[in-house]
XYZ file of C-alpha atoms in Angstrom:
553
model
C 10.838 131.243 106.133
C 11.298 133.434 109.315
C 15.360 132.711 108.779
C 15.202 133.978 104.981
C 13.351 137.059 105.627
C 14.998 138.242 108.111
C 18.118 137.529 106.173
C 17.332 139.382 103.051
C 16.134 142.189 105.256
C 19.518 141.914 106.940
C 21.286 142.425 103.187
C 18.706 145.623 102.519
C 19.472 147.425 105.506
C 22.511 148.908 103.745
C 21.264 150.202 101.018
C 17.859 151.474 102.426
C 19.425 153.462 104.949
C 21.199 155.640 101.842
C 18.476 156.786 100.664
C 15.987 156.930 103.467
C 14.483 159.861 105.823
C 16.432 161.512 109.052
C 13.253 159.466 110.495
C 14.841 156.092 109.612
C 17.968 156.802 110.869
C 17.181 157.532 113.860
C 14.746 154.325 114.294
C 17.641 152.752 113.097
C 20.406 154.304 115.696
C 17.788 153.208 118.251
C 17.494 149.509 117.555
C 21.267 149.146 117.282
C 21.865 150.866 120.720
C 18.514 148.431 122.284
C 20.681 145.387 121.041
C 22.512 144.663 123.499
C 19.117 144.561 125.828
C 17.365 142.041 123.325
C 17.543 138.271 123.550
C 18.815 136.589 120.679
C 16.105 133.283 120.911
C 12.809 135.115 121.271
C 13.233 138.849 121.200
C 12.216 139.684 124.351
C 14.594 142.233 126.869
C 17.149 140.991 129.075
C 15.618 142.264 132.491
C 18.821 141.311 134.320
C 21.366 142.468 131.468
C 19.697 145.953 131.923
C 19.545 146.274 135.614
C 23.477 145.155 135.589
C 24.697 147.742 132.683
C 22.558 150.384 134.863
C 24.064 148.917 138.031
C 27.475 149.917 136.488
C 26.409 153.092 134.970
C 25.587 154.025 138.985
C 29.060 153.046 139.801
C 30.682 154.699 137.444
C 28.399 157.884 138.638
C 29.654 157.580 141.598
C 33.436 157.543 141.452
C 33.193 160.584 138.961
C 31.461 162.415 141.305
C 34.056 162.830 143.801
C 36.091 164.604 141.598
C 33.163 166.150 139.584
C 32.166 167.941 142.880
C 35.912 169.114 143.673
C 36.712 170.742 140.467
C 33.238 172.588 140.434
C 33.853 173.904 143.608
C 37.631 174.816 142.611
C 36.236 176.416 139.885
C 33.711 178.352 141.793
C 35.522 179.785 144.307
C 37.894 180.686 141.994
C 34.806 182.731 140.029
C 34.130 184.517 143.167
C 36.691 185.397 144.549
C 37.702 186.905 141.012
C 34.276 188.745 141.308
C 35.189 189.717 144.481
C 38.425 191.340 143.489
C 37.188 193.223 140.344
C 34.289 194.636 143.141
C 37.001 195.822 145.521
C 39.290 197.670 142.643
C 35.938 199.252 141.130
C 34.827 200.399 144.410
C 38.485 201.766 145.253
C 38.559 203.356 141.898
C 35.730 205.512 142.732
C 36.957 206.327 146.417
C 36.874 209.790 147.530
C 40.118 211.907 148.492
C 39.591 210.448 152.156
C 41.156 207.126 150.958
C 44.324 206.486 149.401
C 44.117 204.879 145.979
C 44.613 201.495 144.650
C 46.174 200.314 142.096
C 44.641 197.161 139.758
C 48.147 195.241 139.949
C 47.771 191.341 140.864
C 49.183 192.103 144.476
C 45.595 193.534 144.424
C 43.809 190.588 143.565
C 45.440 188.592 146.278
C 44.087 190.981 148.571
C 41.134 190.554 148.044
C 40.769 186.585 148.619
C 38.698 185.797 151.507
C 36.257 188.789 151.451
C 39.052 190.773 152.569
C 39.229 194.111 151.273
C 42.513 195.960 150.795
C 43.994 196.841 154.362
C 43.693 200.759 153.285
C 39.700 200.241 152.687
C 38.641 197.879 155.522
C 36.103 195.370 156.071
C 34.058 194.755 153.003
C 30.483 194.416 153.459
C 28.321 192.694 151.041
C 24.847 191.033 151.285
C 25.106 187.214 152.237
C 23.383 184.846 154.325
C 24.389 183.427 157.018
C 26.288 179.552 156.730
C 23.772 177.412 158.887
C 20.642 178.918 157.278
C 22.281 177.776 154.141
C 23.111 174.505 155.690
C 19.387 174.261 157.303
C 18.053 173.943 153.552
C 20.271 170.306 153.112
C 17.903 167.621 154.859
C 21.180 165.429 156.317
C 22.436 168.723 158.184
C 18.514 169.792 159.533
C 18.878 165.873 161.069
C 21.611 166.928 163.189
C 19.099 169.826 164.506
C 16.408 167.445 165.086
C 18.879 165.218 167.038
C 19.678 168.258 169.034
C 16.314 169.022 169.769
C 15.506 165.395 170.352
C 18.370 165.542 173.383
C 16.489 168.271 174.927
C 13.296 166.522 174.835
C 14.868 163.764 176.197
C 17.045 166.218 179.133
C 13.085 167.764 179.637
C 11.558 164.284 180.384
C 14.244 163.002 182.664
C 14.320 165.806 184.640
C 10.328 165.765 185.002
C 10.604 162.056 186.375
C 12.735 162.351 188.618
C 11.432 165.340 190.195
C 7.953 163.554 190.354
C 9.598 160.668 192.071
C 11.658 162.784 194.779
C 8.680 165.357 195.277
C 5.546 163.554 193.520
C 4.575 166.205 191.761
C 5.643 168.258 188.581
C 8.368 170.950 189.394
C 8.367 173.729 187.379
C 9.650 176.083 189.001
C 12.551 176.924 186.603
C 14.683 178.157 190.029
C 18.115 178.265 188.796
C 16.807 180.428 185.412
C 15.327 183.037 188.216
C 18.300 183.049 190.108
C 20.493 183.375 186.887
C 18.187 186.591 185.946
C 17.295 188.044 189.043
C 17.605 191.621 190.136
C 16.593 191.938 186.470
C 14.976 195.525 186.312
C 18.815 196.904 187.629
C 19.919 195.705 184.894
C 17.254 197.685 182.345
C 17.870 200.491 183.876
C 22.060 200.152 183.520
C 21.784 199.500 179.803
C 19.548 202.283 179.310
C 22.523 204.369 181.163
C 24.942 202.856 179.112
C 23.255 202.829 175.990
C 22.316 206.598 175.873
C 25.872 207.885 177.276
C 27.505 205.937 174.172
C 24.741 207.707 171.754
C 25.545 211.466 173.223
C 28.512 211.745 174.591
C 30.990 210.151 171.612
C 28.874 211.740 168.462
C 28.671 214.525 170.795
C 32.151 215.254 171.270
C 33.240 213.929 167.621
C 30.903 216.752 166.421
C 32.223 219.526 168.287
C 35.781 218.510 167.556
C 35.045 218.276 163.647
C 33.318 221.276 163.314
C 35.920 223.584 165.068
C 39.129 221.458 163.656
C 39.650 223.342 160.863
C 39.857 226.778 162.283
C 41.400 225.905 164.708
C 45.159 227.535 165.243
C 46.090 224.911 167.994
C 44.286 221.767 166.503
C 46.790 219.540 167.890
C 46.074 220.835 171.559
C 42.339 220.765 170.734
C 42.293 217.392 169.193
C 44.401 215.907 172.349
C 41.826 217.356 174.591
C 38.505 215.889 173.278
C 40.643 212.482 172.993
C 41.488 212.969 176.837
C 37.752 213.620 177.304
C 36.409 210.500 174.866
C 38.960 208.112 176.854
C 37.853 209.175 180.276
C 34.408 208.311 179.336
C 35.659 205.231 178.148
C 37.557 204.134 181.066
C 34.890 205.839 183.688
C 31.371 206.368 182.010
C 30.999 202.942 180.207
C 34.441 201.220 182.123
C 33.959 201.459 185.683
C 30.403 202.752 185.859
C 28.440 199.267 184.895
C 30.896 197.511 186.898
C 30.412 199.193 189.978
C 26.386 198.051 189.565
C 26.996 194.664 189.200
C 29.395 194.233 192.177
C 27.584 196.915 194.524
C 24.091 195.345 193.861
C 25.434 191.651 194.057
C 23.931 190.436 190.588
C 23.818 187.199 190.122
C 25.879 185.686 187.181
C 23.718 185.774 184.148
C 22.473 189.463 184.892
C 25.917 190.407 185.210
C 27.047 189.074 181.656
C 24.322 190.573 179.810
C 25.755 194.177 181.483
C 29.287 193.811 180.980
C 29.167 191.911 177.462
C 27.115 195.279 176.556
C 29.563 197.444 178.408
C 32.501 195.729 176.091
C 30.208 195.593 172.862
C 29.559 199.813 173.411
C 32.988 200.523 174.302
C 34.067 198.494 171.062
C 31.749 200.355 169.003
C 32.668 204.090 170.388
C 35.785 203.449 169.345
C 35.240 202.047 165.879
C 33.173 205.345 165.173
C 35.997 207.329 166.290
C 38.221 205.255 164.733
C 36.443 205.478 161.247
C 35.610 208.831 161.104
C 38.450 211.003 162.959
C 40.741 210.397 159.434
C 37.807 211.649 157.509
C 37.933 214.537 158.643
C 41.553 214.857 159.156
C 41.959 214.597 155.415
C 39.180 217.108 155.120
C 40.869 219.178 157.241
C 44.137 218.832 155.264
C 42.689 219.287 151.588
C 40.919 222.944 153.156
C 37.523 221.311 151.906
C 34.091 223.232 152.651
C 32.423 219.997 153.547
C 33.107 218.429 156.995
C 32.038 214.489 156.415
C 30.098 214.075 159.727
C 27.435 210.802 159.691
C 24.076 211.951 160.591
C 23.033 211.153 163.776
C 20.636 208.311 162.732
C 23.419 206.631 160.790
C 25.369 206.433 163.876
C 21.632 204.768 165.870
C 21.586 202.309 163.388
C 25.327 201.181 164.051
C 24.581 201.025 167.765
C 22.225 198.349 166.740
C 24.083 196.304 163.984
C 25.310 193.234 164.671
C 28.462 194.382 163.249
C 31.672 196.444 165.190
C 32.920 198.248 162.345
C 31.599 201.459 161.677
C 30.117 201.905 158.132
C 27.993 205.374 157.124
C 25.964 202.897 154.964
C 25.529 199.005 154.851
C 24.299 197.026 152.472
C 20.657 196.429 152.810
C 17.875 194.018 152.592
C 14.445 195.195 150.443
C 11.808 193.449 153.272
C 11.406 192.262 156.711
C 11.049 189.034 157.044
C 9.177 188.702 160.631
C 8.480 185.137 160.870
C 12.344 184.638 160.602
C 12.471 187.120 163.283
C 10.312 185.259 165.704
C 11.765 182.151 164.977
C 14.987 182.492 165.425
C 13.806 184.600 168.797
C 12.278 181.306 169.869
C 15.512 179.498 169.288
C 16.788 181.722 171.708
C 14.613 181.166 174.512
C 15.048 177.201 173.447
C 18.966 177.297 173.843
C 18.410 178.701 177.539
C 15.791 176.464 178.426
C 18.497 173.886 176.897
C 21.399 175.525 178.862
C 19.543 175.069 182.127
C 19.038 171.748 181.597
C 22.475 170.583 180.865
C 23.525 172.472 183.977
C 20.682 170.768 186.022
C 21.136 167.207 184.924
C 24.797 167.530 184.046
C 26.762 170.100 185.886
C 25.153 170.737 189.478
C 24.609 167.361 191.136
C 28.129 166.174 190.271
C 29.593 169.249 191.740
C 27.501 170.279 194.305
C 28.874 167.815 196.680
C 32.553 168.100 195.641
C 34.247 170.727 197.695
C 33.539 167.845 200.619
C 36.150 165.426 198.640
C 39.565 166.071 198.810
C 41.796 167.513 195.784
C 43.952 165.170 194.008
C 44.645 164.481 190.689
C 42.168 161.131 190.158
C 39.386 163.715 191.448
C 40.448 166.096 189.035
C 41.119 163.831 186.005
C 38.082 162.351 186.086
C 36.033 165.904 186.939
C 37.401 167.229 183.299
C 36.741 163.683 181.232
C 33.012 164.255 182.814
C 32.683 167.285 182.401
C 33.465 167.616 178.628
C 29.996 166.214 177.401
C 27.961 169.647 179.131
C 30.858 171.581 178.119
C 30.854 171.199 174.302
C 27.298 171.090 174.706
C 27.451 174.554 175.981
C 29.998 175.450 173.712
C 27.530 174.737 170.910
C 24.356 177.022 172.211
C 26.420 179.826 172.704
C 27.524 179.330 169.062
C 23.640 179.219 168.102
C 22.278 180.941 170.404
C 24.190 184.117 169.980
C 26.782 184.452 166.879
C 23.345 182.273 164.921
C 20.024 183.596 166.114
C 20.445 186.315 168.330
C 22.191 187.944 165.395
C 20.226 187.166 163.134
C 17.614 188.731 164.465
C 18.653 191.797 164.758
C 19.852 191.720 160.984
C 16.698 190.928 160.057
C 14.963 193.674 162.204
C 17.266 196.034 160.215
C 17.227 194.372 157.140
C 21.153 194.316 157.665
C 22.295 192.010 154.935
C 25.589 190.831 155.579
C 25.306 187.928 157.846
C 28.279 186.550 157.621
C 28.692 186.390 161.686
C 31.226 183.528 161.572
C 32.330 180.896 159.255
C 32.920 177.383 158.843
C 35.007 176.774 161.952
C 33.683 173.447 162.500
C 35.862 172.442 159.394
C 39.105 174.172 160.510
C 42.617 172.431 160.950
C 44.431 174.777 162.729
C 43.847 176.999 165.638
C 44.654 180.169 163.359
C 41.754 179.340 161.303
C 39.485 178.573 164.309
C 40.191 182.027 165.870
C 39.416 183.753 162.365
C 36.381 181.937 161.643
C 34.537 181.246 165.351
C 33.674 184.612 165.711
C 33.864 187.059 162.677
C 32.555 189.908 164.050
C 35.201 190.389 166.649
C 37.571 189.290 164.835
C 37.173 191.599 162.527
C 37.846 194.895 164.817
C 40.760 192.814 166.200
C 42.366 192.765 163.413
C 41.680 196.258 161.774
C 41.743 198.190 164.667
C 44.487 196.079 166.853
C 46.512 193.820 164.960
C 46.446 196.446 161.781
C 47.107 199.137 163.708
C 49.745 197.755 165.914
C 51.810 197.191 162.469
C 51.175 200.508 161.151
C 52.789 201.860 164.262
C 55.599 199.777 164.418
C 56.283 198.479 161.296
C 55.257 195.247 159.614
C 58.410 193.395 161.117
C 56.667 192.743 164.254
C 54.124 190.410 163.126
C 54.784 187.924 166.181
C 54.531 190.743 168.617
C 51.208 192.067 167.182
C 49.821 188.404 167.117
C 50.631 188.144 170.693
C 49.467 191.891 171.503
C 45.717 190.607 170.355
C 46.046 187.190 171.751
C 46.872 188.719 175.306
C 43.908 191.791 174.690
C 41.304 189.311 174.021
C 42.460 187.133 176.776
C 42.693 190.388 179.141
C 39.178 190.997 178.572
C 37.570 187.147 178.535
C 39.411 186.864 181.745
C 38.081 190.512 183.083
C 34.576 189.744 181.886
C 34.850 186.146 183.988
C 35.990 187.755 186.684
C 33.075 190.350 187.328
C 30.648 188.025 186.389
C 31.449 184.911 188.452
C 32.736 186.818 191.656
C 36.180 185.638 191.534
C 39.378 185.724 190.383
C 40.741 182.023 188.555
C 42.496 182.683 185.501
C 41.891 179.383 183.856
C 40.556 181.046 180.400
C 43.288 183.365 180.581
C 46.329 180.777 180.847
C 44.606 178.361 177.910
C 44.505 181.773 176.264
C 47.728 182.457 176.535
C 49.614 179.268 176.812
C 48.433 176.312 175.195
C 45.891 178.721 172.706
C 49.005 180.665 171.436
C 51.069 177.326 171.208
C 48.573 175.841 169.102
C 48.164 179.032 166.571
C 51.890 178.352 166.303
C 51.916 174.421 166.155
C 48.321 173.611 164.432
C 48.566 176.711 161.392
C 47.751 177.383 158.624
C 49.719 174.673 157.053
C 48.476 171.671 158.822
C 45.933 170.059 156.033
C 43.855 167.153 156.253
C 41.428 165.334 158.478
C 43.655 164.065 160.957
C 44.459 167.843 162.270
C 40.706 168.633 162.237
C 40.647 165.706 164.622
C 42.858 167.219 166.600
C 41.750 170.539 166.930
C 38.699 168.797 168.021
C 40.234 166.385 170.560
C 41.566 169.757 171.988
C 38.788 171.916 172.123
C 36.785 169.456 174.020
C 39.457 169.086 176.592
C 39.691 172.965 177.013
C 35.865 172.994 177.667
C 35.993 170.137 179.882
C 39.206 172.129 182.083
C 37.074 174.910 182.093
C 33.734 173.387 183.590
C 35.031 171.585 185.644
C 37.532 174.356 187.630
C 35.132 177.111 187.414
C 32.428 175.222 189.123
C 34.758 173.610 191.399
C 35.672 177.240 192.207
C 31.718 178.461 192.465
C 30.882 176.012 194.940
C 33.827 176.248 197.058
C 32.738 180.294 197.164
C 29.389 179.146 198.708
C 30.443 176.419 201.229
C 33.622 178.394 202.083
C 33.209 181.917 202.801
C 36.138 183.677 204.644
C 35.236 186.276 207.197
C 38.466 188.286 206.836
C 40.182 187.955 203.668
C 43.156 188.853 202.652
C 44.391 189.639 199.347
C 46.304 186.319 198.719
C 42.809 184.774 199.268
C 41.503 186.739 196.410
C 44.209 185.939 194.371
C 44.336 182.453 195.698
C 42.132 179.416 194.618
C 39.506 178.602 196.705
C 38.384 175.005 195.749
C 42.373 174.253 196.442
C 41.859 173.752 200.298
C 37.685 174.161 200.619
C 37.954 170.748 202.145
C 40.393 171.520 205.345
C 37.045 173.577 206.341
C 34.013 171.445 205.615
């Protein structure tokens, strides 16, 4: 009986579903598509046949998404940087007579790709946040900062133990931190020198020099004049000047950085006002306007304090302070140096306190660079969050400065060229406008090559220079990676090297470069302390020291 009636409901189904409601149909759509889930004996569901079909739905899932994920982000990219483009032209539409104008052809548009404004305008500034806050938000990237963090715990401990076993008690004392810092209230009193010269004498002397330009009947003899004066307080007031403190008062090596890394960061931004500004009024000047375009004063205070290096009379802005971001990534700060002086302390001193006493050979110094990559990269990373992250950050926040876009995904780069451009975007940025730019507006944009290698050897020129007066002594080991094996690889590893396996490399070769440079400059710190020479000469200045420290020990 069960057999017939299901049969003749079987032959009804047809022609009730004619006739009947939206209702039915869809009760009816839904016991077709359960079929396959039903068991043809007893009605009940196939557990097993359902977990399989969803087991292959999942798989399927997940070999679309691959490709899902790449043409999404094609496609996005693509949106913004289209955004980006039709920004730039509006904005360049509206300019004032200062700036030349565009034109909206597609050369244009090409210009614009990478935040990259056109080379008449500039850096582009626009409100974005920084990459690693971004990155902080996915929980599998915040691991990696937990495993961090969990190293330092574990660097904390081990250095606690063993101090309680060779003194049996708790040191901390935090010596080579004082040491690193001392003489610390010189150094106030330097920046506030420095920092109040480079607020009065360049506005100063810009403001006198625009305000008598154009009535001036000898402006080229007037103009050559201030620039004579603004250079000589370049070179003397904020060159020389801090330099002389930290090598007459014998600071020790952190105090030293955080003078001359200011010294370089002021000089940078004096001449990025200039820079910006002295066309203004130039053009002004030309056009026999009534209106001299000077910044205010307090627009050029809150440059001195971006964390930016070029000059802007506006910036785009944040609506609130967000102080608990503020503190925070202050604390980070003080983390990464607690950090720092415990890679040096576990890592870096006891392996090379003792090796002046060992002879130089090559197995020695092999085996110094292998070992001394781990503390290297691991100091390569703090200054990376430490500074161009938090300390940066900070300051944006403070002044609710919203383009944060400090550096960029270097970590992901396959070539050297795109390392340099996206480690540090901030001086990159007035390398390229205000050297590399410039350099081919002067000679012509034939000389590429030779305006490459006129930024490679300024930035290696000053890293050396900054070295140098910080560490006491002259060893050009930053300067010749600079210049030899870094500009061979922005040649070799460039722009056109794709895939993972040249991301491996420029990996495999940064950590060598930061194990080279550990290990020689510390070799060459402690071969300064255990061999001092009464009487030198100026080969001995020029001269390694840690090449022969051990004919004297």
């Amino acid at each position: 009986m069960v057999g017939e009636d299901y049969t003749s409901v079987r032959h009804r189904q047809p022609g009730s579903t004619a006739h009947g409601t939206p209702e039915k149909n869809e009760m009816q759509k839904r016991s077709e598509a359960e079929k396959p889930f039903q068991n043809s004996s007893n009605g009940w569901v196939d557990v097993d046949h359902g977990i399989t079909k969803k087991m292959q739905l999942i798989a399927e899932a997940e070999e679309l998404k691959p490709a899902f994920m790449k043409e999404v982000d094609s496609h996005f990219t693509e949106l913004v940087n289209r955004l980006i483009a039709k920004a730039v032209l509006l904005e360049s539409s509206t300019a004032t007579s200062t700036f030349p104008a565009a034109t909206c052809s597609e050369r244009d548009l090409h210009k614009t790709k990478g935040l990259r404004a056109p080379p008449e305008h500039g850096k582009l500034f626009t409100a974005r946040r920084s990459l690693l806050d971004e990155l902080f938000e996915v929980n599998h990237i915040r691991t990696i900062y937990h495993m961090f963090i969990a190293l330092l715990i574990l660097f904390i401990l081990s250095t606690l133990v063993v101090d309680f076993i060779d003194e049996g008690r708790l040191v901390l004392e935090f010596d080579l931190l004082v040491f690193a810092f001392g003489k610390f209230p010189v150094v106030i009193s330097t920046w506030l020198c420095m920092f109040l010269s480079t607020f009065i004498l360049p506005y100063g002397l810009f403001l006198q020099w625009a305000q008598g330009h154009g009535c001036s009947s000898h402006r080229k003899i007037r103009s050559l004049l201030f620039g004579t004066l603004f250079m000589l307080f370049q070179t003397i007031g904020l060159g020389l000047g801090p330099t002389y403190v930290a090598v007459s008062y014998s600071l020790p090596p952190a105090s030293r950085f955080v003078i001359i890394l200011e010294q370089v960061r002021l000089i940078m931004k004096a001449y990025s006002f200039i820079r910006e500004n002295v066309p203004r009024v130039l053009a002004s000047a030309k056009e026999k306007s009534s209106t001299i375009p000077v910044p205010q004063v307090t627009q050029y205070l809150y440059f001195l304090f971006a964390p930016t290096l070029i000059y802007r009379d506006n910036y785009p802005r944040n609506p609130v302070i967000r102080w608990g971001y503020v503190a925070t990534k202050f604390a980070q700060v003080i983390g990464s140096l607690f950090y720092a002086y415990y890679i040096f302390v576990r890592l870096c001193i006891p392996p090379f306190r003792n090796i002046s006493q060992e002879p130089f050979n090559l197995r020695g110094l092999v085996l110094c660079i292998f070992n001394s990559i781990l503390p290297g990269v691991l100091i390569l990373f703090l200054v990376f969050f430490a500074f161009l992250h938090c300390w940066l950050n900070a300051f944006a926040e403070m002044l609710r400065f919203a383009d944060r876009m400090f550096y960029k995904d270097w970590w992901n780069s396959t070539s050297y060229a795109n390392y340099y451009r996206t480690w540090n975007v901030v001086v990159h940025d007035w390398l390229y406008y205000y050297a590399y730019r410039d350099f081919l507006w002067f000679f012509g944009k034939k000389f590429k090559a030779a305006a490459m290698l006129s930024v490679f050897a300024v930035s290696a020129a000053v890293h050396e220079y900054v070295l140098v007066v910080c560490f006491g002594y002259f060893y050009p080991v930053l300067f010749c990676l600079f210049m030899c094996f870094g500009m061979i690889f922005n040649f070799i590893l460039n722009d056109r090297r794709k895939g993972p396996i040249w991301n491996v490399i420029m990996w495999t070769s940064l950590f060598l470069g930061q194990g080279v440079i550990i290990c020689l400059y510390s070799q060459e710190w402690y071969a300064h302390q255990y061999c001092p020479l009464k009487n030198p000469t100026l080969l001995d200045y020029v001269k390694p020291r840690s090449w022969d420290c051990h004919i004297q020990i």
